[in-house]
Amino acid sequence: ANPAEYSEKFIHHCASKVASSLPVDSPDAVLRGALAFAHQKVNIPGSTTACLLMKHSGSNTLFSANIGDSGFRVIRSGTMIFKSQAQQYEFNMPFQLGHPSHMPETDSAMDAQLSQVELQEGDVVIMGTDGLFDNCFDEDLIEITGGLTGNVTENIVKMAAKELAQIAQTKAMSEDFETPWSHELQAQEMGGVREYMSTIAHAPAPTGGKLDDITVIVAYVSSR
């Protein structure tokens, strides 16, 4: 089975539902409705996390519906002004959507975390799956997108997204880099979660990334 099939079909149905809902009066309802529509439509084995964003026409408000540990960040003038929070039952167990006939314990669109962010010209929005955020610190995201100022072209934005994905992949495949994932592992070890670590107090801090799906989208806010 192709593990990406469920996610690909899911986001396709989300996009089609949002497109059929235009123009939008209530972005929150549309985004949550898109998640619910896709959740009902994709009746195959599998599951997914999801992050949907929508900029409301006629305003600078960015609306989001997020479930699980995918998410997004907003960077303004080299400072991260917003970051979505991962939804997890416990360490490495994120909320997920799967068709109830294959995944009776599925979460639902009603569990999605809704948020709003007021954007300004020059802001950078980074969306990603946990494969990005488990392997790249916020400082990495700020550094790579720091050049997105002034006359920013679509190609420059695409190159930034590609570079972030490549860095995340490099760290995911390494046992040497410190990553958000290795820091979280250390925090869990210190809490006694990993029972096989019998000498936690004397063990070196773990390093290395987490092999996982990596999807990155970068957007630059411009009035042009």
PDB file of C-alpha atoms in Angstrom:
ATOM      1  CA  ALA A   1       0.000   0.000   0.000  1.00  0.00           C
ATOM      2  CA  ASN A   2       1.090   3.558  -0.699  1.00  0.00           C
ATOM      3  CA  PRO A   3       1.169   5.370   2.681  1.00  0.00           C
ATOM      4  CA  ALA A   4       0.880   8.740   0.917  1.00  0.00           C
ATOM      5  CA  GLU A   5      -2.343   7.843  -0.881  1.00  0.00           C
ATOM      6  CA  TYR A   6      -4.667   8.732   1.979  1.00  0.00           C
ATOM      7  CA  SER A   7      -3.032  12.133   2.577  1.00  0.00           C
ATOM      8  CA  GLU A   8      -3.002  12.987  -1.131  1.00  0.00           C
ATOM      9  CA  LYS A   9      -6.676  12.136  -1.603  1.00  0.00           C
ATOM     10  CA  PHE A  10      -7.568  13.916   1.628  1.00  0.00           C
ATOM     11  CA  ILE A  11      -5.984  17.238   0.671  1.00  0.00           C
ATOM     12  CA  HIS A  12      -7.486  16.993  -2.844  1.00  0.00           C
ATOM     13  CA  HIS A  13     -10.970  16.800  -1.360  1.00  0.00           C
ATOM     14  CA  CYS A  14     -10.177  19.639   1.050  1.00  0.00           C
ATOM     15  CA  ALA A  15      -9.143  21.868  -1.855  1.00  0.00           C
ATOM     16  CA  SER A  16     -12.209  21.022  -3.926  1.00  0.00           C
ATOM     17  CA  LYS A  17     -14.515  21.704  -0.990  1.00  0.00           C
ATOM     18  CA  VAL A  18     -12.944  25.090  -0.298  1.00  0.00           C
ATOM     19  CA  ALA A  19     -13.126  26.020  -3.996  1.00  0.00           C
ATOM     20  CA  SER A  20     -16.819  25.137  -4.126  1.00  0.00           C
ATOM     21  CA  SER A  21     -17.465  27.285  -1.032  1.00  0.00           C
ATOM     22  CA  LEU A  22     -16.208  30.568  -2.528  1.00  0.00           C
ATOM     23  CA  PRO A  23     -16.901  33.392  -1.845  1.00  0.00           C
ATOM     24  CA  VAL A  24     -16.370  32.843   1.874  1.00  0.00           C
ATOM     25  CA  ASP A  25     -18.305  34.526   4.673  1.00  0.00           C
ATOM     26  CA  SER A  26     -17.012  32.392   7.534  1.00  0.00           C
ATOM     27  CA  PRO A  27     -13.470  31.093   6.922  1.00  0.00           C
ATOM     28  CA  ASP A  28     -13.431  29.066  10.151  1.00  0.00           C
ATOM     29  CA  ALA A  29     -16.563  27.183   9.109  1.00  0.00           C
ATOM     30  CA  VAL A  30     -15.276  26.624   5.581  1.00  0.00           C
ATOM     31  CA  LEU A  31     -11.928  25.235   6.725  1.00  0.00           C
ATOM     32  CA  ARG A  32     -13.460  22.960   9.339  1.00  0.00           C
ATOM     33  CA  GLY A  33     -16.115  21.928   6.804  1.00  0.00           C
ATOM     34  CA  ALA A  34     -13.391  21.046   4.291  1.00  0.00           C
ATOM     35  CA  LEU A  35     -11.719  18.785   6.859  1.00  0.00           C
ATOM     36  CA  ALA A  36     -15.042  17.092   7.628  1.00  0.00           C
ATOM     37  CA  PHE A  37     -15.847  16.653   3.927  1.00  0.00           C
ATOM     38  CA  ALA A  38     -12.493  15.038   3.151  1.00  0.00           C
ATOM     39  CA  HIS A  39     -12.712  12.895   6.278  1.00  0.00           C
ATOM     40  CA  GLN A  40     -16.003  11.451   5.065  1.00  0.00           C
ATOM     41  CA  LYS A  41     -14.951  11.089   1.420  1.00  0.00           C
ATOM     42  CA  VAL A  42     -11.636   9.244   1.699  1.00  0.00           C
ATOM     43  CA  ASN A  43     -12.697   5.707   2.561  1.00  0.00           C
ATOM     44  CA  ILE A  44      -9.405   3.830   2.273  1.00  0.00           C
ATOM     45  CA  PRO A  45      -6.923   2.610   4.905  1.00  0.00           C
ATOM     46  CA  GLY A  46      -4.655   5.312   6.219  1.00  0.00           C
ATOM     47  CA  SER A  47      -4.651   8.482   8.256  1.00  0.00           C
ATOM     48  CA  THR A  48      -3.295  11.996   8.148  1.00  0.00           C
ATOM     49  CA  THR A  49      -2.650  15.166  10.053  1.00  0.00           C
ATOM     50  CA  ALA A  50      -3.752  18.364   8.310  1.00  0.00           C
ATOM     51  CA  CYS A  51      -3.173  22.092   8.257  1.00  0.00           C
ATOM     52  CA  LEU A  52      -5.397  24.370   6.163  1.00  0.00           C
ATOM     53  CA  LEU A  53      -4.825  28.107   5.751  1.00  0.00           C
ATOM     54  CA  MET A  54      -7.006  30.764   4.161  1.00  0.00           C
ATOM     55  CA  LYS A  55      -6.473  34.502   3.794  1.00  0.00           C
ATOM     56  CA  HIS A  56      -9.852  36.182   3.994  1.00  0.00           C
ATOM     57  CA  SER A  57     -10.570  38.302   0.917  1.00  0.00           C
ATOM     58  CA  GLY A  58     -10.691  41.988   1.701  1.00  0.00           C
ATOM     59  CA  SER A  59      -8.708  41.724   4.928  1.00  0.00           C
ATOM     60  CA  ASN A  60      -5.246  40.831   6.175  1.00  0.00           C
ATOM     61  CA  THR A  61      -6.481  38.023   8.399  1.00  0.00           C
ATOM     62  CA  LEU A  62      -5.028  34.554   7.940  1.00  0.00           C
ATOM     63  CA  PHE A  63      -7.358  31.815   9.183  1.00  0.00           C
ATOM     64  CA  SER A  64      -6.169  28.302   9.994  1.00  0.00           C
ATOM     65  CA  ALA A  65      -7.564  24.913  10.912  1.00  0.00           C
ATOM     66  CA  ASN A  66      -4.937  22.505  12.179  1.00  0.00           C
ATOM     67  CA  ILE A  67      -5.164  18.955  13.432  1.00  0.00           C
ATOM     68  CA  GLY A  68      -2.199  16.949  14.645  1.00  0.00           C
ATOM     69  CA  ASP A  69       1.450  17.943  14.384  1.00  0.00           C
ATOM     70  CA  SER A  70       1.555  19.547  10.972  1.00  0.00           C
ATOM     71  CA  GLY A  71       1.396  23.315  11.307  1.00  0.00           C
ATOM     72  CA  PHE A  72       2.640  26.734  10.300  1.00  0.00           C
ATOM     73  CA  ARG A  73       4.777  29.655  11.393  1.00  0.00           C
ATOM     74  CA  VAL A  74       4.600  33.379  10.636  1.00  0.00           C
ATOM     75  CA  ILE A  75       7.866  35.345  10.543  1.00  0.00           C
ATOM     76  CA  ARG A  76       7.984  39.150  10.536  1.00  0.00           C
ATOM     77  CA  SER A  77      11.229  41.093  10.142  1.00  0.00           C
ATOM     78  CA  GLY A  78      13.302  38.179  11.389  1.00  0.00           C
ATOM     79  CA  THR A  79      11.065  37.435  14.370  1.00  0.00           C
ATOM     80  CA  MET A  80       8.640  34.555  14.693  1.00  0.00           C
ATOM     81  CA  ILE A  81       5.345  36.161  15.663  1.00  0.00           C
ATOM     82  CA  PHE A  82       3.142  33.072  15.516  1.00  0.00           C
ATOM     83  CA  LYS A  83       3.531  29.312  15.665  1.00  0.00           C
ATOM     84  CA  SER A  84       0.744  26.765  15.680  1.00  0.00           C
ATOM     85  CA  GLN A  85       0.753  24.281  18.525  1.00  0.00           C
ATOM     86  CA  ALA A  86       0.959  20.548  17.853  1.00  0.00           C
ATOM     87  CA  GLN A  87      -1.997  18.477  19.029  1.00  0.00           C
ATOM     88  CA  GLN A  88      -0.796  15.255  20.661  1.00  0.00           C
ATOM     89  CA  TYR A  89      -2.296  12.751  23.066  1.00  0.00           C
ATOM     90  CA  GLU A  90       1.211  12.074  24.304  1.00  0.00           C
ATOM     91  CA  PHE A  91       4.732  12.179  22.960  1.00  0.00           C
ATOM     92  CA  ASN A  92       4.818  11.179  19.271  1.00  0.00           C
ATOM     93  CA  MET A  93       1.087  10.393  19.203  1.00  0.00           C
ATOM     94  CA  PRO A  94      -0.564  13.249  17.277  1.00  0.00           C
ATOM     95  CA  PHE A  95      -4.240  13.733  16.559  1.00  0.00           C
ATOM     96  CA  GLN A  96      -5.065  12.151  13.188  1.00  0.00           C
ATOM     97  CA  LEU A  97      -7.968  11.761  10.803  1.00  0.00           C
ATOM     98  CA  GLY A  98      -8.806   8.412   9.209  1.00  0.00           C
ATOM     99  CA  HIS A  99     -12.054   6.987   7.901  1.00  0.00           C
ATOM    100  CA  PRO A 100     -14.034   5.463  10.793  1.00  0.00           C
ATOM    101  CA  SER A 101     -14.520   2.198   8.899  1.00  0.00           C
ATOM    102  CA  HIS A 102     -10.738   1.699   8.942  1.00  0.00           C
ATOM    103  CA  MET A 103      -9.820   3.735  12.022  1.00  0.00           C
ATOM    104  CA  PRO A 104     -12.598   3.649  14.633  1.00  0.00           C
ATOM    105  CA  GLU A 105     -10.527   5.726  17.062  1.00  0.00           C
ATOM    106  CA  THR A 106     -10.161   8.590  14.565  1.00  0.00           C
ATOM    107  CA  ASP A 107     -10.284  12.189  15.646  1.00  0.00           C
ATOM    108  CA  SER A 108     -12.714  14.500  13.872  1.00  0.00           C
ATOM    109  CA  ALA A 109     -12.800  17.892  12.180  1.00  0.00           C
ATOM    110  CA  MET A 110     -14.367  19.284  15.336  1.00  0.00           C
ATOM    111  CA  ASP A 111     -11.048  18.601  17.099  1.00  0.00           C
ATOM    112  CA  ALA A 112      -9.212  20.960  14.749  1.00  0.00           C
ATOM    113  CA  GLN A 113      -7.491  23.917  16.371  1.00  0.00           C
ATOM    114  CA  LEU A 114      -8.677  27.204  14.836  1.00  0.00           C
ATOM    115  CA  SER A 115      -6.600  30.389  14.884  1.00  0.00           C
ATOM    116  CA  GLN A 116      -6.329  33.806  13.275  1.00  0.00           C
ATOM    117  CA  VAL A 117      -3.261  35.919  12.521  1.00  0.00           C
ATOM    118  CA  GLU A 118      -3.179  39.491  11.244  1.00  0.00           C
ATOM    119  CA  LEU A 119      -0.636  39.629   8.419  1.00  0.00           C
ATOM    120  CA  GLN A 120       1.501  42.531   7.259  1.00  0.00           C
ATOM    121  CA  GLU A 121       3.319  43.112   4.011  1.00  0.00           C
ATOM    122  CA  GLY A 122       6.653  41.326   4.077  1.00  0.00           C
ATOM    123  CA  ASP A 123       5.530  38.557   6.416  1.00  0.00           C
ATOM    124  CA  VAL A 124       6.701  35.038   5.625  1.00  0.00           C
ATOM    125  CA  VAL A 125       4.347  32.107   6.210  1.00  0.00           C
ATOM    126  CA  ILE A 126       5.843  28.610   6.458  1.00  0.00           C
ATOM    127  CA  MET A 127       3.615  25.540   6.399  1.00  0.00           C
ATOM    128  CA  GLY A 128       4.993  22.089   6.995  1.00  0.00           C
ATOM    129  CA  THR A 129       4.474  18.572   8.170  1.00  0.00           C
ATOM    130  CA  ASP A 130       6.155  17.309  11.324  1.00  0.00           C
ATOM    131  CA  GLY A 131       9.080  16.177   9.182  1.00  0.00           C
ATOM    132  CA  LEU A 132      10.018  19.851   8.922  1.00  0.00           C
ATOM    133  CA  PHE A 133       9.346  20.953  12.494  1.00  0.00           C
ATOM    134  CA  ASP A 134      10.885  17.843  14.117  1.00  0.00           C
ATOM    135  CA  ASN A 135      14.149  18.444  12.286  1.00  0.00           C
ATOM    136  CA  CYS A 136      14.466  22.223  11.997  1.00  0.00           C
ATOM    137  CA  PHE A 137      14.541  24.718  14.846  1.00  0.00           C
ATOM    138  CA  ASP A 138      12.665  27.996  14.536  1.00  0.00           C
ATOM    139  CA  GLU A 139      16.046  29.680  14.150  1.00  0.00           C
ATOM    140  CA  ASP A 140      16.677  27.565  11.034  1.00  0.00           C
ATOM    141  CA  LEU A 141      13.397  28.720   9.508  1.00  0.00           C
ATOM    142  CA  ILE A 142      14.187  32.356  10.253  1.00  0.00           C
ATOM    143  CA  GLU A 143      17.708  32.085   8.836  1.00  0.00           C
ATOM    144  CA  ILE A 144      16.680  30.427   5.570  1.00  0.00           C
ATOM    145  CA  THR A 145      13.810  32.844   4.890  1.00  0.00           C
ATOM    146  CA  GLY A 146      15.723  35.920   6.060  1.00  0.00           C
ATOM    147  CA  GLY A 147      16.503  36.911   2.486  1.00  0.00           C
ATOM    148  CA  LEU A 148      12.838  37.234   1.578  1.00  0.00           C
ATOM    149  CA  THR A 149      12.673  41.019   1.585  1.00  0.00           C
ATOM    150  CA  GLY A 150      12.128  43.696  -1.017  1.00  0.00           C
ATOM    151  CA  ASN A 151      11.510  42.545  -4.567  1.00  0.00           C
ATOM    152  CA  VAL A 152      10.712  38.897  -3.817  1.00  0.00           C
ATOM    153  CA  THR A 153       9.820  36.744  -6.810  1.00  0.00           C
ATOM    154  CA  GLU A 154       7.874  33.484  -6.883  1.00  0.00           C
ATOM    155  CA  ASN A 155      11.044  31.631  -7.814  1.00  0.00           C
ATOM    156  CA  ILE A 156      12.899  32.975  -4.769  1.00  0.00           C
ATOM    157  CA  VAL A 157      10.085  31.799  -2.501  1.00  0.00           C
ATOM    158  CA  LYS A 158      10.128  28.344  -4.110  1.00  0.00           C
ATOM    159  CA  MET A 159      13.889  28.124  -3.594  1.00  0.00           C
ATOM    160  CA  ALA A 160      13.468  28.928   0.107  1.00  0.00           C
ATOM    161  CA  ALA A 161      10.891  26.141   0.480  1.00  0.00           C
ATOM    162  CA  LYS A 162      13.180  23.705  -1.335  1.00  0.00           C
ATOM    163  CA  GLU A 163      16.150  24.643   0.856  1.00  0.00           C
ATOM    164  CA  LEU A 164      14.125  24.120   4.027  1.00  0.00           C
ATOM    165  CA  ALA A 165      12.996  20.703   2.821  1.00  0.00           C
ATOM    166  CA  GLN A 166      16.574  19.725   1.960  1.00  0.00           C
ATOM    167  CA  ILE A 167      17.887  20.827   5.357  1.00  0.00           C
ATOM    168  CA  ALA A 168      15.109  18.925   7.120  1.00  0.00           C
ATOM    169  CA  GLN A 169      15.910  15.814   5.091  1.00  0.00           C
ATOM    170  CA  THR A 170      19.632  16.088   5.811  1.00  0.00           C
ATOM    171  CA  LYS A 171      19.005  16.376   9.544  1.00  0.00           C
ATOM    172  CA  ALA A 172      16.404  13.609   9.490  1.00  0.00           C
ATOM    173  CA  MET A 173      18.954  11.207   8.037  1.00  0.00           C
ATOM    174  CA  SER A 174      21.749  12.232  10.402  1.00  0.00           C
ATOM    175  CA  GLU A 175      22.645  10.913  13.827  1.00  0.00           C
ATOM    176  CA  ASP A 176      24.845  13.908  14.615  1.00  0.00           C
ATOM    177  CA  PHE A 177      22.724  17.062  14.486  1.00  0.00           C
ATOM    178  CA  GLU A 178      20.826  18.430  17.424  1.00  0.00           C
ATOM    179  CA  THR A 179      17.199  18.795  16.400  1.00  0.00           C
ATOM    180  CA  PRO A 180      13.860  19.618  18.017  1.00  0.00           C
ATOM    181  CA  TRP A 181      13.218  15.865  17.897  1.00  0.00           C
ATOM    182  CA  SER A 182      16.418  15.022  19.805  1.00  0.00           C
ATOM    183  CA  HIS A 183      15.668  17.730  22.368  1.00  0.00           C
ATOM    184  CA  GLU A 184      12.188  16.327  22.887  1.00  0.00           C
ATOM    185  CA  LEU A 185      13.611  12.829  23.249  1.00  0.00           C
ATOM    186  CA  GLN A 186      15.940  14.142  25.935  1.00  0.00           C
ATOM    187  CA  ALA A 187      13.036  15.788  27.748  1.00  0.00           C
ATOM    188  CA  GLN A 188      11.066  12.538  27.629  1.00  0.00           C
ATOM    189  CA  GLU A 189      14.053  10.548  28.874  1.00  0.00           C
ATOM    190  CA  MET A 190      14.490  12.873  31.809  1.00  0.00           C
ATOM    191  CA  GLY A 191      10.847  12.227  32.626  1.00  0.00           C
ATOM    192  CA  GLY A 192      11.432   8.496  32.593  1.00  0.00           C
ATOM    193  CA  VAL A 193       9.273   7.840  29.547  1.00  0.00           C
ATOM    194  CA  ARG A 194      11.792   5.659  27.723  1.00  0.00           C
ATOM    195  CA  GLU A 195      12.086   2.744  30.132  1.00  0.00           C
ATOM    196  CA  TYR A 196      14.923   1.095  28.253  1.00  0.00           C
ATOM    197  CA  MET A 197      17.210   4.010  29.207  1.00  0.00           C
ATOM    198  CA  SER A 198      18.469   2.482  32.451  1.00  0.00           C
ATOM    199  CA  THR A 199      21.173   5.063  33.120  1.00  0.00           C
ATOM    200  CA  ILE A 200      19.420   8.252  32.104  1.00  0.00           C
ATOM    201  CA  ALA A 201      21.315  10.483  34.483  1.00  0.00           C
ATOM    202  CA  HIS A 202      24.635   9.533  32.930  1.00  0.00           C
ATOM    203  CA  ALA A 203      23.553   9.128  29.319  1.00  0.00           C
ATOM    204  CA  PRO A 204      24.756  11.686  26.762  1.00  0.00           C
ATOM    205  CA  ALA A 205      22.148  14.005  25.294  1.00  0.00           C
ATOM    206  CA  PRO A 206      20.631  12.313  22.232  1.00  0.00           C
ATOM    207  CA  THR A 207      21.278  13.739  18.800  1.00  0.00           C
ATOM    208  CA  GLY A 208      19.874  13.077  15.375  1.00  0.00           C
ATOM    209  CA  GLY A 209      16.712  13.763  13.464  1.00  0.00           C
ATOM    210  CA  LYS A 210      13.481  11.932  12.806  1.00  0.00           C
ATOM    211  CA  LEU A 211      12.825  10.200   9.509  1.00  0.00           C
ATOM    212  CA  ASP A 212       9.361  11.258   8.417  1.00  0.00           C
ATOM    213  CA  ASP A 213       7.424  12.736   5.526  1.00  0.00           C
ATOM    214  CA  ILE A 214       8.633  16.265   4.769  1.00  0.00           C
ATOM    215  CA  THR A 215       6.345  18.777   3.073  1.00  0.00           C
ATOM    216  CA  VAL A 216       7.141  22.493   3.018  1.00  0.00           C
ATOM    217  CA  ILE A 217       5.197  25.458   1.629  1.00  0.00           C
ATOM    218  CA  VAL A 218       6.513  29.016   1.891  1.00  0.00           C
ATOM    219  CA  ALA A 219       4.447  32.130   1.149  1.00  0.00           C
ATOM    220  CA  TYR A 220       5.519  35.773   1.071  1.00  0.00           C
ATOM    221  CA  VAL A 221       2.923  38.454   1.827  1.00  0.00           C
ATOM    222  CA  SER A 222       2.919  41.183  -0.788  1.00  0.00           C
ATOM    223  CA  SER A 223       0.415  43.760  -2.003  1.00  0.00           C
ATOM    224  CA  ARG A 224       1.642  43.395  -5.576  1.00  0.00           C
TER     225      ARG A 224
END
